[in-house]
Coordinates of C-alpha atoms in Angstrom, one line a residue:
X62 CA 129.6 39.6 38.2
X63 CA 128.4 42.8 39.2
X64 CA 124.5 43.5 40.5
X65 CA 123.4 45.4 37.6
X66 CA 124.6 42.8 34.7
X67 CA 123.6 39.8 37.4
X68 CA 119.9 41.3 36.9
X69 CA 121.0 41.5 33.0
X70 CA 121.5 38.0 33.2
X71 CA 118.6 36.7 35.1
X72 CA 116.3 38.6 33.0
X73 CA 117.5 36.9 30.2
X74 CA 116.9 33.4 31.5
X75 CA 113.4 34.7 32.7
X76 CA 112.6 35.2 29.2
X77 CA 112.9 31.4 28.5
X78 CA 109.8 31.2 31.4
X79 CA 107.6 33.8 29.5
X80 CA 105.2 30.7 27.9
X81 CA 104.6 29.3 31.8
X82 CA 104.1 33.0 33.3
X83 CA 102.5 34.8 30.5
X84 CA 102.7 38.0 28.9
X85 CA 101.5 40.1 31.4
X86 CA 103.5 38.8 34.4
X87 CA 106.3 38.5 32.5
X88 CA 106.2 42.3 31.7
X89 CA 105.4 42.8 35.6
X90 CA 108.8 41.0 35.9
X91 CA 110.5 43.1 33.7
X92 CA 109.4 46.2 35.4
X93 CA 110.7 45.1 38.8
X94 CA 114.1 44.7 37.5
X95 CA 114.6 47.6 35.8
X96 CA 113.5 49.2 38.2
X97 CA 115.8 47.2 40.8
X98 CA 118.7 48.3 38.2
X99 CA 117.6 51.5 38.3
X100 CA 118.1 52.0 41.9
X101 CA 121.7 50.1 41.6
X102 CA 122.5 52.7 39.2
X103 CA 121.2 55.6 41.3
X104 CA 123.3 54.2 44.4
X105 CA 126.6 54.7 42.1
X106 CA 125.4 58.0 41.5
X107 CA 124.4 59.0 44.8
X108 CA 127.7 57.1 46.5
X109 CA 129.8 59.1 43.8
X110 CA 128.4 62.4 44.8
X111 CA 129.5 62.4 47.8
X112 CA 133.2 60.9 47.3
X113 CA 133.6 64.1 45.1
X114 CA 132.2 66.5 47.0
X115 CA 134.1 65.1 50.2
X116 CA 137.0 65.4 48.5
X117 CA 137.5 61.8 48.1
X118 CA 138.5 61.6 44.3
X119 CA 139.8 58.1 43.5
X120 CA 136.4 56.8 45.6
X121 CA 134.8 59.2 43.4
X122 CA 136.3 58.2 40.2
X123 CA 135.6 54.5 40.8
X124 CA 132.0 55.1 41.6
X125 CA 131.3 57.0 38.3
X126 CA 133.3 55.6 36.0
X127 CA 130.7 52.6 35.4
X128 CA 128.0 55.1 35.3
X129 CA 129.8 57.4 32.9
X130 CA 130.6 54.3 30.5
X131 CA 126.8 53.6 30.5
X132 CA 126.1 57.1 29.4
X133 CA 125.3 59.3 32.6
X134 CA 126.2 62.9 31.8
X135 CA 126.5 63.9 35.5
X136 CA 129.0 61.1 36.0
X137 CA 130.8 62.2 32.5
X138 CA 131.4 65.7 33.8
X139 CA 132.7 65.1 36.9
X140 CA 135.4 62.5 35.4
X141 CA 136.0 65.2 32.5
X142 CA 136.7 67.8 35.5
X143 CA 138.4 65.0 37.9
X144 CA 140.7 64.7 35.3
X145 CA 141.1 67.9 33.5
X146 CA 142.1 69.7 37.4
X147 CA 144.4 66.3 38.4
X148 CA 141.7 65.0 41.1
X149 CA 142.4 61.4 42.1
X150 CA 143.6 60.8 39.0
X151 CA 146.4 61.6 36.6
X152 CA 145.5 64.9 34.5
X153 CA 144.8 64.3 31.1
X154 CA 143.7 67.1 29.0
X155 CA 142.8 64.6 26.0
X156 CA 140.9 62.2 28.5
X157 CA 138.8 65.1 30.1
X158 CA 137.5 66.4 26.6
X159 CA 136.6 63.0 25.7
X160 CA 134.2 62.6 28.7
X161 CA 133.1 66.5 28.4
X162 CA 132.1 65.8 24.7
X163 CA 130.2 62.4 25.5
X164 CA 128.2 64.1 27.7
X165 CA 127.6 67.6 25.4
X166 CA 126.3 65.0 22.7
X167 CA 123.6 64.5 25.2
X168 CA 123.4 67.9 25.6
X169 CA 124.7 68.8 29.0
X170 CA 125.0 72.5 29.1
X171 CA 127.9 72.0 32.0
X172 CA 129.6 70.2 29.3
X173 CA 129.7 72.2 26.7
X174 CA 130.6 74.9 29.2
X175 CA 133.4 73.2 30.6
X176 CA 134.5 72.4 26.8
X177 CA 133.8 76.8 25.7
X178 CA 136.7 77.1 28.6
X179 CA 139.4 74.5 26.9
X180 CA 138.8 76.4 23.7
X181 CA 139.1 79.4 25.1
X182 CA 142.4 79.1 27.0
X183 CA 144.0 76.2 24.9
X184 CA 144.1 73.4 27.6
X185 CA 144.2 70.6 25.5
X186 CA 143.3 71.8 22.0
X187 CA 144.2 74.7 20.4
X188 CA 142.8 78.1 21.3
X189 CA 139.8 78.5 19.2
X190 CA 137.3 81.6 19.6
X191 CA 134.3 79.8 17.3
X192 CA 134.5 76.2 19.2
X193 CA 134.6 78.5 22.7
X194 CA 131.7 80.6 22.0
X195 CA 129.6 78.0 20.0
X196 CA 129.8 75.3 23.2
X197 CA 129.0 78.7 25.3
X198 CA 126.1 79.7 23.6
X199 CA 124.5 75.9 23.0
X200 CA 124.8 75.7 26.6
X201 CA 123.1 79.2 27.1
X202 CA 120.2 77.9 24.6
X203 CA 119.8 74.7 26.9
X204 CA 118.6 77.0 30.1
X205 CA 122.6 77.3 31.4
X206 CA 122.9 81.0 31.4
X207 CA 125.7 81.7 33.4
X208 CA 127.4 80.9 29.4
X209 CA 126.6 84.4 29.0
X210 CA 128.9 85.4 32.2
X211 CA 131.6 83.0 30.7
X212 CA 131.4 84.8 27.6
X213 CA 132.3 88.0 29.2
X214 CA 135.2 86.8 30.8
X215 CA 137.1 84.8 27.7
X216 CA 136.1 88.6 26.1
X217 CA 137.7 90.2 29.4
X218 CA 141.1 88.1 29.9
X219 CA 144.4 88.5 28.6
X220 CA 144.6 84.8 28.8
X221 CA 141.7 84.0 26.6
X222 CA 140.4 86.3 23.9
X223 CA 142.3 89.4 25.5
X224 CA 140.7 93.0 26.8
X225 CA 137.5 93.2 24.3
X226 CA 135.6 95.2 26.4
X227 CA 133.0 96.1 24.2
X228 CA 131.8 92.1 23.3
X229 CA 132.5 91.2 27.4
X230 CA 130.0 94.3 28.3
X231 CA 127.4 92.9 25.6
X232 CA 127.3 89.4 27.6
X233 CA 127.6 89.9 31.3
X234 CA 124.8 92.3 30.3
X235 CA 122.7 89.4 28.7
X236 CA 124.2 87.5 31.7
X237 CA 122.7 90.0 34.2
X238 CA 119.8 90.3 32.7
X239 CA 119.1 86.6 33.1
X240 CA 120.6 86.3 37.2
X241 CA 123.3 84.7 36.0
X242 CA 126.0 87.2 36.7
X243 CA 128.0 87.2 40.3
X244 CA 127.6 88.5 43.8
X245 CA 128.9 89.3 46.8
X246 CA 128.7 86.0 49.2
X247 CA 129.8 86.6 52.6
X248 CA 132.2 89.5 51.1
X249 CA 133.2 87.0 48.6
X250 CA 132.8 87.6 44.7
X251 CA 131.1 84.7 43.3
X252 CA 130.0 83.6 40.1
X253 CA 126.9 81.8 39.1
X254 CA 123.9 83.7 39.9
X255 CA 123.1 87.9 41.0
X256 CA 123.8 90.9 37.8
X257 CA 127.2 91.8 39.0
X258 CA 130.1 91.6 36.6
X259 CA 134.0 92.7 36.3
X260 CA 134.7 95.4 33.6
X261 CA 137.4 97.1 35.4
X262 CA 140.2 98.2 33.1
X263 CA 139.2 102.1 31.9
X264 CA 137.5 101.4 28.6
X265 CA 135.4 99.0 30.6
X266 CA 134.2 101.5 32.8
X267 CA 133.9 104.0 30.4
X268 CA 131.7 101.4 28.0
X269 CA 129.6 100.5 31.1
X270 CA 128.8 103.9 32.0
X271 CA 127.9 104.9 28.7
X272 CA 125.3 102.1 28.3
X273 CA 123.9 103.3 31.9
X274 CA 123.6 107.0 30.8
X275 CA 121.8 105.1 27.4
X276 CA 119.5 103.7 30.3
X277 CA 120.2 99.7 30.4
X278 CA 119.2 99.4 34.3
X279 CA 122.1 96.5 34.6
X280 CA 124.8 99.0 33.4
X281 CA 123.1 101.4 35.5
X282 CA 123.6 98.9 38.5
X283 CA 127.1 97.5 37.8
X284 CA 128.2 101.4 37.1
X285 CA 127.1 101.8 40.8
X286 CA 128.9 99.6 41.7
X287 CA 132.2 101.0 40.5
X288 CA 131.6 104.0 41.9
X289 CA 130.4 102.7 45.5
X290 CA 133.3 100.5 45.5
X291 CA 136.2 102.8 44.0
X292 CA 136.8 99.9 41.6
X293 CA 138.7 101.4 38.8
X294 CA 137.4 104.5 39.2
X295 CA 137.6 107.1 41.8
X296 CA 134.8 106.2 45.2
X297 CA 131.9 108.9 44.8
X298 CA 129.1 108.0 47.0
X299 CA 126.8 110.6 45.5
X300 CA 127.8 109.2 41.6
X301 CA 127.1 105.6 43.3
X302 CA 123.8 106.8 44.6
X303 CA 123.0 108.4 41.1
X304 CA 123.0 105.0 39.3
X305 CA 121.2 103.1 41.8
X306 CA 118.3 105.0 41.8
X307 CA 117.7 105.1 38.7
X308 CA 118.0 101.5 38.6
X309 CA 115.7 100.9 41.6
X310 CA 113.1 103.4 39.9
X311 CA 112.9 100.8 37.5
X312 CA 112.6 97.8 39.5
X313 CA 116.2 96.6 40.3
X314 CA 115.8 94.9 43.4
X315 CA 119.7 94.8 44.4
X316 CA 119.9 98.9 42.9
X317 CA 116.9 99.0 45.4
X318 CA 119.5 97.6 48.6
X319 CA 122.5 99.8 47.2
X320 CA 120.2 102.5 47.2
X321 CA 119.4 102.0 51.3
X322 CA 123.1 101.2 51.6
X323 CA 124.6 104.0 50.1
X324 CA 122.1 106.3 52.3
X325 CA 123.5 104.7 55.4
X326 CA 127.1 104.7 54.2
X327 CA 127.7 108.5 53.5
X328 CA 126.7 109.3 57.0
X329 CA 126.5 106.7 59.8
X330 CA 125.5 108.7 62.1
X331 CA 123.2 111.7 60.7
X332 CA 121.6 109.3 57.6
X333 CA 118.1 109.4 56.6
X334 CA 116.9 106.2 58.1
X335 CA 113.3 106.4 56.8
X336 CA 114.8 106.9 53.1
X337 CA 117.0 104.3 53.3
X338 CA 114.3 102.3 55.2
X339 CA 112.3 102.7 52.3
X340 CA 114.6 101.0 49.8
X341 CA 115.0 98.2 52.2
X342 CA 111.5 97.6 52.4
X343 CA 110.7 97.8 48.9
X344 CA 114.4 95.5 47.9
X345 CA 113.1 92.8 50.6
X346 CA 109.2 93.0 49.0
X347 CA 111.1 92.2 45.2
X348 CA 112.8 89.0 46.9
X349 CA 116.4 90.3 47.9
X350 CA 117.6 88.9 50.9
X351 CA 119.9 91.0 51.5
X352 CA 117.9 93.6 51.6
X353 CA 115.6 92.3 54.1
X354 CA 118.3 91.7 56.4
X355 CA 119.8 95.2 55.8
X356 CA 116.3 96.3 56.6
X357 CA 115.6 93.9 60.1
X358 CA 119.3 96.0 61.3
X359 CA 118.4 99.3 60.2
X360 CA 114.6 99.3 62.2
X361 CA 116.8 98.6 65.9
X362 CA 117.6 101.7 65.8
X363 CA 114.8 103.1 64.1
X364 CA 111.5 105.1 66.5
X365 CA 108.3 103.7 66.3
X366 CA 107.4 106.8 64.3
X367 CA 109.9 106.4 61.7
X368 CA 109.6 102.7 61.3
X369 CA 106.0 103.6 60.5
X370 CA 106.2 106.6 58.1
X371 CA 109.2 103.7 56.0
X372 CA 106.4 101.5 55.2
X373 CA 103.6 103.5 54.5
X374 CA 106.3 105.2 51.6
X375 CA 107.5 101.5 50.8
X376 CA 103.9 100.8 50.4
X377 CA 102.9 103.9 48.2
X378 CA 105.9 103.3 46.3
X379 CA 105.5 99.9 45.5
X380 CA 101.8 100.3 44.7
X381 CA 102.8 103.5 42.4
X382 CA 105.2 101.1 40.1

């Protein structure tokens, strides 16, 4: 017998005690074992954790799979993904969605994102667009909106939905707009948080551009971007530097650290420093990290004098907006 349906067990013979203890005391009983159970429970959870995250999936799997039948969503996922990616376990399409769904009926917005993907490139079911985008937006409407990002990509692969550039534009914009978007991690694209997004086939840069000329500051960014990069699109520093500005005049804090970049980039050694300074300063003081850093390297080489004159324009700037 296991510890959590032992405690079951002795709480039900405690019940049988309840006219010698009374009410009261029995009730404090009750509350010690549940929350004794509760900390059994939590031990599966915490014990699975970090099986799966070590890598160690058949540890893993055994440690949630008694949570997972008791109804923990967490625990539900990870089996659904265990098994849907072949971890520890056999892969099993059909087995995966049945833990993703248990969990989504709780509302888990991982769940129903993990489900929008199945959908969306027929792994396990058939490829349905409604099912894909109505999991994807529940989970956007629980607080998960990286959906949004997801959205954009079924819209922006071949293998999903194919190149409809002009739906994936309309949600990694709503994706952006939230932080839910990518970026650049140790010169790594990564998903899950920052306004960055992927629209890189010509109409996709065309649309993009468009909606920064029709002044959405994320399109203004992302359009940037393209041009800094040379993604798609011929590099042009000065077209880069363009759309950032106009971004950072409106208070995009990572336009505000491409603005400082670009400065820098066009000319390493003949750049304005204060300028670029500037837009460090003012990227850092709106909570980029990045920024700050770029900002803490650029003032090494900066004079006393220009370091200064940086700040007090940072300052007037950022008290001007």
């Amino acid at each position: 017998m296991g510890p959590f349906l032992y405690l079951v067990h002795s709480l039900m013979l405690m019940v049988s005690f309840v006219e010698f203890y009374g009410i009261s005391t029995m009730k404090n009983i009750v509350t010690f074992i549940f929350l004794i159970s509760s900390s059994f429970a939590n031990a599966d959870i915490d014990a699975g954790k970090e099986a799966y995250f070590m890598g160690e999936y058949e540890k893993a799997h055994a440690e949630f799979i008694n949570d997972a039948s008791r109804g923990n969503s967490y625990a539900q996922v990870k089996l659904g993904f265990m098994y849907e990616n072949g971890w520890g376990v056999t892969k099993n399409y059909t087995t995966a969605i049945n833990w993703y769904q248990k969990a989504a009926e709780q509302d888990d917005p991982e769940a129903h994102v993990l489900l929008g993907k199945l959908y969306a490139y027929a792994k396990g079911v058939k490829r349905n667009q409604k099912q894909a985008e109505d999991h994807l937006l529940k989970a956007a409407s629980l607080g998960h909106h990286h959906a949004y990002y997801v959205l954009g990509d079924i819209h922006n692969d071949i293998y999903a939905f194919g190149n409809n550039e002009k739906a994936a534009l309309n949600w990694y914009l709503m994706a952006s707009e939230k932080n839910a978007g990518a970026f650049l991690r140790n010169g790594h694209y990564s998903k899950g948080r920052g306004q960055w997004f992927r629209l890189l086939t010509v109409e996709g840069i065309r649309l993009t551009v468009k909606a920064a000329d029709e002044g959405n500051i994320y399109a203004q960014f992302n359009a940037g971007l393209r041009y800094y990069y040379g993604e798609g699109i011929a590099r042009d520093y000065q077209q880069a530097a363009k759309y950032f500005e106009i971004s950072a005049e409106a208070g995009n804090d990572e336009a505000q650290n491409f603005m400082g970049q670009t400065i820098v980039i066009q000319n390493f050694i003949n750049n304005d420093k204060v300028t670029a300074d500037m837009w460090f300063i003012i990227s850092a003081k709106n909570g980029n990290s990045v920024g700050l850093d770029n900002q803490r390297k650029l003032e090494i080489s900066m004079t006393e004098e220009e370091r200064i004159n940086a700040h007090k324009r940072a300052k007037n700037w950022l008290e001007s907006h």
